[in-house]
Short mmCIF file of C-alpha atoms in Angstrom, two decimals:
data_model
loop_
_atom_site.label_atom_id
_atom_site.label_comp_id
_atom_site.label_asym_id
_atom_site.label_seq_id
_atom_site.Cartn_x
_atom_site.Cartn_y
_atom_site.Cartn_z
CA UNK A 29 -193.71 1.37 -63.28
CA UNK A 30 -196.03 3.44 -65.51
CA UNK A 31 -196.69 7.08 -64.65
CA UNK A 32 -199.62 7.54 -62.30
CA UNK A 33 -202.74 9.23 -63.63
CA UNK A 34 -203.37 12.73 -62.20
CA UNK A 35 -206.82 11.64 -61.03
CA UNK A 36 -205.19 9.06 -58.76
CA UNK A 37 -203.16 11.79 -57.08
CA UNK A 38 -206.33 13.83 -56.65
CA UNK A 39 -208.12 10.87 -55.07
CA UNK A 40 -205.16 10.26 -52.79
CA UNK A 41 -205.06 13.90 -51.66
CA UNK A 42 -208.82 13.92 -51.09
CA UNK A 43 -208.63 10.66 -49.14
CA UNK A 44 -205.87 12.12 -46.99
CA UNK A 45 -208.17 15.06 -46.29
CA UNK A 46 -210.79 12.61 -44.99
CA UNK A 47 -212.83 11.93 -48.13
CA UNK A 48 -213.88 8.29 -47.76
CA UNK A 49 -215.48 8.19 -51.20
CA UNK A 50 -212.16 9.19 -52.78
CA UNK A 51 -210.51 6.26 -51.02
CA UNK A 52 -213.31 4.11 -52.43
CA UNK A 53 -212.21 5.18 -55.90
CA UNK A 54 -208.63 4.15 -55.07
CA UNK A 55 -209.85 0.76 -53.84
CA UNK A 56 -211.82 0.26 -57.05
CA UNK A 57 -208.81 1.33 -59.12
CA UNK A 58 -206.26 -0.93 -57.43
CA UNK A 59 -208.30 -3.85 -56.09
CA UNK A 60 -207.13 -6.22 -58.85
CA UNK A 61 -203.48 -5.16 -58.56
CA UNK A 62 -203.45 -5.70 -54.79
CA UNK A 63 -205.42 -8.94 -54.93
CA UNK A 64 -203.20 -10.31 -57.72
CA UNK A 65 -200.07 -9.46 -55.74
CA UNK A 66 -201.42 -11.22 -52.66
CA UNK A 67 -202.53 -14.21 -54.72
CA UNK A 68 -199.17 -14.56 -56.47
CA UNK A 69 -197.27 -14.32 -53.20
CA UNK A 70 -199.55 -16.43 -51.02
CA UNK A 71 -200.88 -18.92 -53.56
CA UNK A 72 -204.24 -19.28 -51.82
CA UNK A 73 -207.17 -17.21 -53.19
CA UNK A 74 -209.03 -17.05 -49.88
CA UNK A 75 -205.98 -15.94 -47.94
CA UNK A 76 -205.11 -13.53 -50.75
CA UNK A 77 -208.53 -11.93 -50.40
CA UNK A 78 -208.07 -11.50 -46.63
CA UNK A 79 -204.56 -10.15 -47.09
CA UNK A 80 -205.62 -7.72 -49.83
CA UNK A 81 -208.48 -6.41 -47.70
CA UNK A 82 -206.15 -5.96 -44.76
CA UNK A 83 -203.66 -4.14 -46.98
CA UNK A 84 -206.33 -1.61 -47.95
CA UNK A 85 -207.40 -1.18 -44.31
CA UNK A 86 -203.77 -0.60 -43.33
CA UNK A 87 -203.36 1.92 -46.12
CA UNK A 88 -206.50 3.79 -45.09
CA UNK A 89 -205.54 3.79 -41.41
CA UNK A 90 -202.11 5.19 -42.24
CA UNK A 91 -202.88 7.63 -45.04
CA UNK A 92 -201.18 10.37 -43.06
CA UNK A 93 -197.86 8.59 -43.73
CA UNK A 94 -198.28 8.66 -47.49
CA UNK A 95 -196.12 11.18 -49.32
CA UNK A 96 -198.30 12.66 -52.11
CA UNK A 97 -195.18 13.41 -54.15
CA UNK A 98 -194.63 9.70 -54.64
CA UNK A 99 -196.63 7.02 -56.46
CA UNK A 100 -199.72 5.92 -54.55
CA UNK A 101 -199.67 2.56 -56.29
CA UNK A 102 -196.08 1.85 -55.23
CA UNK A 103 -196.93 2.85 -51.65
CA UNK A 104 -200.02 0.62 -51.64
CA UNK A 105 -198.20 -2.34 -53.19
CA UNK A 106 -195.42 -1.88 -50.70
CA UNK A 107 -197.92 -2.20 -47.83
CA UNK A 108 -199.51 -5.23 -49.48
CA UNK A 109 -196.26 -7.03 -50.23
CA UNK A 110 -194.85 -6.44 -46.76
CA UNK A 111 -198.08 -7.71 -45.25
CA UNK A 112 -197.93 -10.84 -47.42
CA UNK A 113 -194.28 -11.39 -46.48
CA UNK A 114 -195.32 -11.22 -42.81
CA UNK A 115 -197.99 -13.82 -43.47
CA UNK A 116 -195.50 -16.07 -45.26
CA UNK A 117 -193.15 -15.88 -42.27
CA UNK A 118 -195.94 -17.09 -40.00
CA UNK A 119 -196.43 -20.23 -42.07
CA UNK A 120 -193.07 -21.83 -41.49
CA UNK A 121 -194.27 -24.81 -39.47
CA UNK A 122 -196.88 -25.85 -41.96
CA UNK A 123 -196.34 -28.22 -44.84
CA UNK A 124 -198.63 -28.69 -47.79
CA UNK A 125 -198.46 -30.42 -51.10
CA UNK A 126 -197.82 -28.09 -54.01
CA UNK A 127 -200.36 -30.09 -55.91
CA UNK A 128 -203.00 -29.19 -53.40
CA UNK A 129 -206.14 -27.63 -54.80
CA UNK A 130 -205.11 -24.21 -53.54
CA UNK A 131 -202.36 -24.01 -56.12
CA UNK A 132 -204.77 -24.46 -58.98
CA UNK A 133 -206.13 -21.60 -61.04
CA UNK A 134 -208.39 -19.23 -59.21
CA UNK A 135 -211.85 -18.87 -60.76
CA UNK A 136 -211.28 -15.14 -60.93
CA UNK A 137 -208.14 -15.54 -63.02
CA UNK A 138 -209.15 -13.59 -66.05
CA UNK A 139 -207.53 -11.31 -68.52
CA UNK A 140 -209.55 -8.45 -69.95
CA UNK A 141 -212.57 -9.97 -71.65
CA UNK A 142 -210.97 -13.00 -73.29
CA UNK A 143 -212.79 -15.49 -75.45
CA UNK A 144 -213.38 -18.96 -73.99
CA UNK A 145 -210.24 -20.43 -75.60
CA UNK A 146 -208.10 -17.51 -74.51
CA UNK A 147 -209.47 -17.82 -71.00
CA UNK A 148 -208.62 -21.51 -70.94
CA UNK A 149 -205.08 -20.90 -72.20
CA UNK A 150 -204.65 -18.03 -69.77
CA UNK A 151 -205.92 -20.20 -66.94
CA UNK A 152 -203.50 -22.99 -67.87
CA UNK A 153 -200.56 -20.62 -68.22
CA UNK A 154 -201.48 -18.95 -64.97
CA UNK A 155 -201.68 -22.30 -63.18
CA UNK A 156 -198.32 -23.36 -64.62
CA UNK A 157 -196.68 -20.12 -63.55
CA UNK A 158 -198.30 -20.27 -60.12
CA UNK A 159 -197.13 -23.86 -59.61
CA UNK A 160 -193.56 -22.85 -60.43
CA UNK A 161 -193.71 -19.77 -58.23
CA UNK A 162 -194.88 -21.95 -55.36
CA UNK A 163 -191.65 -23.94 -55.60
CA UNK A 164 -189.20 -21.09 -55.21
CA UNK A 165 -188.31 -19.39 -51.91
CA UNK A 166 -190.51 -16.52 -50.72
CA UNK A 167 -187.93 -13.80 -51.41
CA UNK A 168 -187.38 -15.03 -54.98
CA UNK A 169 -191.12 -15.15 -55.58
CA UNK A 170 -191.55 -11.62 -54.29
CA UNK A 171 -188.99 -10.07 -56.65
CA UNK A 172 -190.34 -12.02 -59.62
CA UNK A 173 -193.89 -10.85 -58.94
CA UNK A 174 -192.91 -7.22 -58.41
CA UNK A 175 -190.70 -7.21 -61.52
CA UNK A 176 -192.93 -9.03 -64.00
CA UNK A 177 -196.45 -8.33 -62.82
CA UNK A 178 -195.90 -4.74 -61.73
CA UNK A 179 -193.02 -3.77 -63.98
CA UNK A 180 -191.19 -2.25 -61.02
CA UNK A 181 -187.62 -1.08 -61.47
CA UNK A 182 -184.85 -2.52 -59.30
CA UNK A 183 -184.85 0.70 -57.29
CA UNK A 184 -188.59 0.48 -56.66
CA UNK A 185 -188.38 -3.18 -55.63
CA UNK A 186 -185.49 -2.36 -53.30
CA UNK A 187 -187.58 0.43 -51.79
CA UNK A 188 -190.57 -1.85 -51.27
CA UNK A 189 -188.51 -4.63 -49.71
CA UNK A 190 -186.23 -2.34 -47.73
CA UNK A 191 -182.99 -3.54 -49.28
CA UNK A 192 -180.37 -2.44 -51.81
CA UNK A 193 -180.58 -2.34 -55.59
CA UNK A 194 -177.59 -4.64 -55.82
CA UNK A 195 -179.29 -7.20 -53.56
CA UNK A 196 -182.37 -7.07 -55.76
CA UNK A 197 -180.33 -7.59 -58.95
CA UNK A 198 -178.70 -10.61 -57.44
CA UNK A 199 -181.97 -11.98 -56.04
CA UNK A 200 -183.77 -11.54 -59.36
CA UNK A 201 -181.01 -13.35 -61.23
CA UNK A 202 -181.11 -16.27 -58.80
CA UNK A 203 -184.91 -16.33 -58.96
CA UNK A 204 -184.81 -16.49 -62.75
CA UNK A 205 -182.21 -19.26 -62.53
CA UNK A 206 -184.36 -21.22 -60.07
CA UNK A 207 -187.42 -20.93 -62.32
CA UNK A 208 -185.41 -21.84 -65.41
CA UNK A 209 -184.13 -24.90 -63.57
CA UNK A 210 -187.72 -25.87 -62.72
CA UNK A 211 -188.76 -25.39 -66.33
CA UNK A 212 -186.01 -27.71 -67.51
CA UNK A 213 -187.05 -30.48 -65.15
CA UNK A 214 -189.41 -33.06 -66.67
CA UNK A 215 -192.88 -32.97 -65.09
CA UNK A 216 -192.90 -35.54 -62.33
CA UNK A 217 -196.08 -37.48 -61.53
CA UNK A 218 -194.90 -38.29 -58.01
CA UNK A 219 -196.42 -36.42 -55.09
CA UNK A 220 -194.29 -33.40 -54.39
CA UNK A 221 -193.87 -32.11 -50.89
CA UNK A 222 -192.62 -28.73 -50.09
CA UNK A 223 -192.37 -26.54 -47.03
CA UNK A 224 -194.97 -23.87 -47.21
CA UNK A 225 -197.27 -21.57 -46.54
CA UNK A 226 -200.62 -22.34 -45.20
CA UNK A 227 -202.16 -19.70 -43.05
CA UNK A 228 -202.50 -20.79 -39.42
CA UNK B 5 -173.82 -11.28 -52.76
CA UNK B 6 -173.00 -9.28 -55.89
CA UNK B 7 -173.35 -10.87 -59.32
CA UNK B 8 -170.34 -11.66 -61.47
CA UNK B 9 -170.03 -9.46 -64.59
CA UNK B 10 -171.43 -12.12 -66.94
CA UNK B 11 -174.52 -12.70 -64.83
CA UNK B 12 -174.95 -8.95 -64.46
CA UNK B 13 -174.87 -8.72 -68.27
CA UNK B 14 -177.43 -11.54 -68.55
CA UNK B 15 -179.74 -9.64 -66.21
CA UNK B 16 -179.31 -6.48 -68.25
CA UNK B 17 -179.88 -8.32 -71.52
CA UNK B 18 -183.10 -9.86 -70.20
CA UNK B 19 -184.23 -6.41 -69.08
CA UNK B 20 -183.36 -5.08 -72.56
CA UNK B 21 -180.84 -2.67 -71.12
CA UNK B 22 -177.85 -3.88 -73.13
CA UNK B 23 -177.29 -1.94 -76.31
CA UNK B 24 -174.59 -1.26 -78.90
CA UNK B 25 -171.09 -2.33 -78.00
CA UNK B 26 -172.12 -3.90 -74.69
CA UNK B 27 -174.67 -6.11 -76.45
CA UNK B 28 -172.16 -7.13 -79.13
CA UNK B 29 -169.62 -7.96 -76.43
CA UNK B 30 -172.21 -10.06 -74.58
CA UNK B 31 -173.16 -11.94 -77.76
CA UNK B 32 -169.50 -12.64 -78.46
CA UNK B 33 -169.14 -13.96 -74.92
CA UNK B 34 -172.11 -16.32 -75.43
CA UNK B 35 -170.67 -17.59 -78.71
CA UNK B 36 -167.38 -18.36 -77.00
CA UNK B 37 -169.03 -20.05 -74.00
CA UNK B 38 -171.70 -22.57 -75.08
CA UNK B 39 -172.54 -23.52 -71.46
CA UNK B 40 -173.25 -19.92 -70.55
CA UNK B 41 -175.24 -19.58 -73.78
CA UNK B 42 -177.39 -22.55 -72.75
CA UNK B 43 -177.97 -20.98 -69.31
CA UNK B 44 -178.93 -17.71 -70.93
CA UNK B 45 -181.32 -19.48 -73.30
CA UNK B 46 -183.05 -21.08 -70.29
CA UNK B 47 -183.32 -17.66 -68.62
CA UNK B 48 -184.77 -16.18 -71.82
CA UNK B 49 -187.34 -18.95 -71.91
CA UNK B 50 -188.51 -18.17 -68.38
CA UNK B 51 -188.44 -14.46 -69.15
CA UNK B 52 -190.70 -14.96 -72.19
CA UNK B 53 -193.07 -17.05 -70.08
CA UNK B 54 -193.32 -14.33 -67.46
CA UNK B 55 -193.79 -11.42 -69.87
CA UNK B 56 -197.34 -10.07 -69.68
CA UNK B 57 -198.36 -12.53 -66.99
CA UNK B 58 -202.06 -13.17 -66.44
CA UNK B 59 -203.60 -11.06 -63.69
CA UNK B 60 -205.84 -12.54 -61.04
CA UNK B 61 -208.92 -10.37 -60.64
CA UNK B 62 -210.27 -9.54 -57.21
CA UNK B 63 -213.48 -11.39 -56.38
CA UNK B 64 -216.85 -9.79 -57.00
CA UNK B 65 -217.78 -7.31 -54.28
CA UNK B 66 -214.23 -6.98 -53.03
CA UNK B 67 -214.10 -3.17 -53.10
CA UNK B 68 -217.51 -2.92 -51.43
CA UNK B 69 -216.37 -5.28 -48.68
CA UNK B 70 -213.29 -3.13 -48.03
CA UNK B 71 -215.36 0.05 -47.85
CA UNK B 72 -217.89 -1.63 -45.54
CA UNK B 73 -215.06 -2.55 -43.17
CA UNK B 74 -213.79 1.02 -43.26
CA UNK B 75 -217.29 2.33 -42.56
CA UNK B 76 -217.45 -0.06 -39.59
CA UNK B 77 -214.18 1.43 -38.28
CA UNK B 78 -212.21 -1.82 -38.60
CA UNK B 79 -209.25 0.05 -40.08
CA UNK B 80 -208.58 1.70 -36.73
CA UNK B 81 -206.92 -1.46 -35.44
CA UNK B 82 -204.24 -1.07 -38.11
CA UNK B 83 -203.28 2.53 -37.42
CA UNK B 84 -199.62 2.85 -36.52
CA UNK B 85 -198.77 5.41 -33.84
CA UNK B 86 -198.47 8.88 -35.32
CA UNK B 87 -194.95 10.05 -35.96
CA UNK B 88 -194.32 12.59 -33.21
CA UNK B 89 -192.28 15.49 -34.51
CA UNK B 90 -192.38 16.81 -30.95
CA UNK B 91 -190.88 13.61 -29.52
CA UNK B 92 -187.19 14.63 -29.59
CA UNK B 93 -188.01 17.98 -27.99
CA UNK B 94 -190.13 16.31 -25.31
CA UNK B 95 -187.32 13.82 -24.63
CA UNK B 96 -184.83 16.63 -24.28
CA UNK B 97 -187.14 18.54 -21.94
CA UNK B 98 -187.70 15.44 -19.80
CA UNK B 99 -183.99 14.71 -19.72
CA UNK B 100 -183.25 18.25 -18.65
CA UNK B 101 -185.95 18.10 -15.99
CA UNK B 102 -184.31 15.01 -14.46
CA UNK B 103 -180.63 15.83 -14.99
CA UNK B 104 -180.71 19.46 -13.87
CA UNK B 105 -181.96 18.88 -10.29
CA UNK B 106 -179.54 15.95 -10.01
CA UNK B 107 -176.63 18.18 -11.01
CA UNK B 108 -177.65 20.81 -8.47
CA UNK B 109 -177.77 18.19 -5.70
CA UNK B 110 -174.34 16.84 -6.71
CA UNK B 111 -172.79 20.32 -6.73
CA UNK B 112 -174.22 21.07 -3.31
CA UNK B 113 -172.93 17.75 -1.98
CA UNK B 114 -169.46 18.33 -3.39
CA UNK B 115 -169.40 21.83 -1.91
CA UNK B 116 -170.34 20.48 1.54
CA UNK B 117 -167.68 17.76 1.36
CA UNK B 118 -164.99 20.27 0.37
CA UNK B 119 -165.89 22.60 3.16
CA UNK B 120 -165.82 19.93 5.84
CA UNK B 121 -162.60 18.29 4.57
CA UNK B 122 -164.54 15.06 4.36
CA UNK B 123 -163.73 14.76 0.65
CA UNK B 124 -160.13 13.77 1.36
CA UNK B 125 -161.27 11.18 3.87
CA UNK B 126 -163.66 9.78 1.28
CA UNK B 127 -160.95 9.57 -1.39
CA UNK B 128 -158.62 7.91 1.09
CA UNK B 129 -161.30 5.32 1.87
CA UNK B 130 -161.91 4.64 -1.83
CA UNK B 131 -158.20 4.07 -2.47
CA UNK B 132 -158.04 1.63 0.46
CA UNK B 133 -161.04 -0.35 -0.88
CA UNK B 134 -159.48 -0.48 -4.37
CA UNK B 135 -156.25 -1.76 -2.83
CA UNK B 136 -158.08 -4.53 -0.95
CA UNK B 137 -159.96 -5.63 -4.08
CA UNK B 138 -156.69 -5.79 -6.06
CA UNK B 139 -155.09 -7.93 -3.35
CA UNK B 140 -157.98 -10.38 -3.45
CA UNK B 141 -157.73 -10.62 -7.26
CA UNK B 142 -153.99 -11.25 -7.09
CA UNK B 143 -154.52 -14.04 -4.53
CA UNK B 144 -157.26 -15.62 -6.69
CA UNK B 145 -154.98 -15.59 -9.75
CA UNK B 146 -152.14 -17.13 -7.76
CA UNK B 147 -154.51 -19.88 -6.56
CA UNK B 148 -155.62 -20.61 -10.12
CA UNK B 149 -151.98 -20.69 -11.26
CA UNK B 150 -151.16 -23.25 -8.56
CA UNK B 151 -154.19 -25.31 -9.54
CA UNK B 152 -153.11 -25.45 -13.19
CA UNK B 153 -149.57 -26.46 -12.18
CA UNK B 154 -150.87 -29.23 -9.90
CA UNK B 155 -153.60 -30.44 -12.26
CA UNK B 156 -152.68 -29.64 -15.90
CA UNK B 157 -155.96 -31.13 -17.16
CA UNK B 158 -158.09 -28.76 -15.07
CA UNK B 159 -158.43 -25.98 -17.74
CA UNK B 160 -159.40 -28.53 -20.39
CA UNK B 161 -162.02 -30.04 -18.08
CA UNK B 162 -163.41 -26.59 -17.28
CA UNK B 163 -163.64 -25.79 -20.99
CA UNK B 164 -165.48 -29.06 -21.59
CA UNK B 165 -168.05 -28.11 -19.02
CA UNK B 166 -169.11 -25.01 -21.01
CA UNK B 167 -170.60 -26.79 -24.07
CA UNK B 168 -172.14 -29.39 -21.76
CA UNK B 169 -173.83 -26.64 -19.77
CA UNK B 170 -175.06 -25.05 -23.01
CA UNK B 171 -176.42 -28.39 -24.20
CA UNK B 172 -178.11 -28.92 -20.86
CA UNK B 173 -179.65 -25.45 -21.00
CA UNK B 174 -180.95 -26.06 -24.51
CA UNK B 175 -182.39 -29.43 -23.43
CA UNK B 176 -184.26 -27.80 -20.53
CA UNK B 177 -185.56 -25.06 -22.86
CA UNK B 178 -186.61 -27.61 -25.48
CA UNK B 179 -188.45 -29.82 -22.95
CA UNK B 180 -190.25 -26.76 -21.59
CA UNK B 181 -191.33 -25.82 -25.11
CA UNK B 182 -192.61 -29.36 -25.63
CA UNK B 183 -194.90 -29.09 -22.61
CA UNK B 184 -196.51 -25.95 -24.06
CA UNK B 185 -199.18 -26.28 -26.76
CA UNK B 186 -197.54 -26.16 -30.18
CA UNK B 187 -198.79 -24.70 -33.41
CA UNK B 188 -200.60 -27.27 -35.48
CA UNK B 189 -198.43 -28.95 -38.05
CA UNK B 190 -200.41 -30.03 -41.05
CA UNK B 191 -198.97 -32.60 -43.38
CA UNK B 192 -200.99 -33.36 -46.45
CA UNK B 193 -199.90 -36.07 -48.83
CA UNK B 194 -201.61 -36.28 -52.12
CA UNK B 195 -201.24 -39.58 -53.87
CA UNK B 196 -201.24 -39.49 -57.59
#
């Protein structure tokens, strides 16, 4: 992951010292990263918003546990991803169609100031990626999101998920295989059912 | 489960971490194995699709909503208990406070028993009890041995009872669960 800006470390230190406004700066800085992570893992924009908010509240409540020598973003994303994984675990009894409206593109899916055509293409690509992500197991989805969206190294992903680098390598390979397999399949018009993930 | 060397190389190639001789060796491997080359091509396709993926932006007012919740003190519910550096020391102190008086009492008791000669009587009694228990065990084993000789099928029958008991236990547990309110199961079918 990219080197953290010195100002972020300053904000983090100030927030740890009780400066609420400094934490506000951190929220503003990382709101999209945390929301995107929650959205990619959970698939539902409303639940992603709740989860992202809760992740920030958890981070603020436990700032004393943050080690200022390490990346604040990694720490924050680690809280968010673990919270989303907990939410996914709670959904096991619920089944939804992957073609449900919640898997469609979120209105807020935007890249930085695109033109209308770019936005449309981005929206379509995003929806296609999201639909594929929804079809792979939770642990595959998590490594894919952390690797591609957040450019985390294997070591960082292993740290976030509390496992070994070797396990992450293996999981990422299988996740890529699963997605490649989905890409090769012809688009099927039949209703697709999958076990999932609806918040209860 | 660890990856095989070829899959490990594919991972490295996708992450652009294969260079020089290793990359040449990998390319030679793909040329010699068309099936693996096809798999790698599919992985490359998915890798290209996922490069620079579109970000979902947080909704309008998201940061303000978070800060409003913090101002309202809602974050307090999420605070984990503080890590207590003092905890091991406190545990040790508490342990000492309990164990030390107990040790003193035991020493005093032992001293009294020695002085009165009652210790030997106590040991004698303990040996007698141990002997009686052993005798009972020996008799029980002899009885079981006789039972097996008289009824050779008895052990098999007893072993059969174990899974049946487990099944019965599970059935009772399952029926009890059924009587409790269950989480809602939503099944949505979307016709196309």
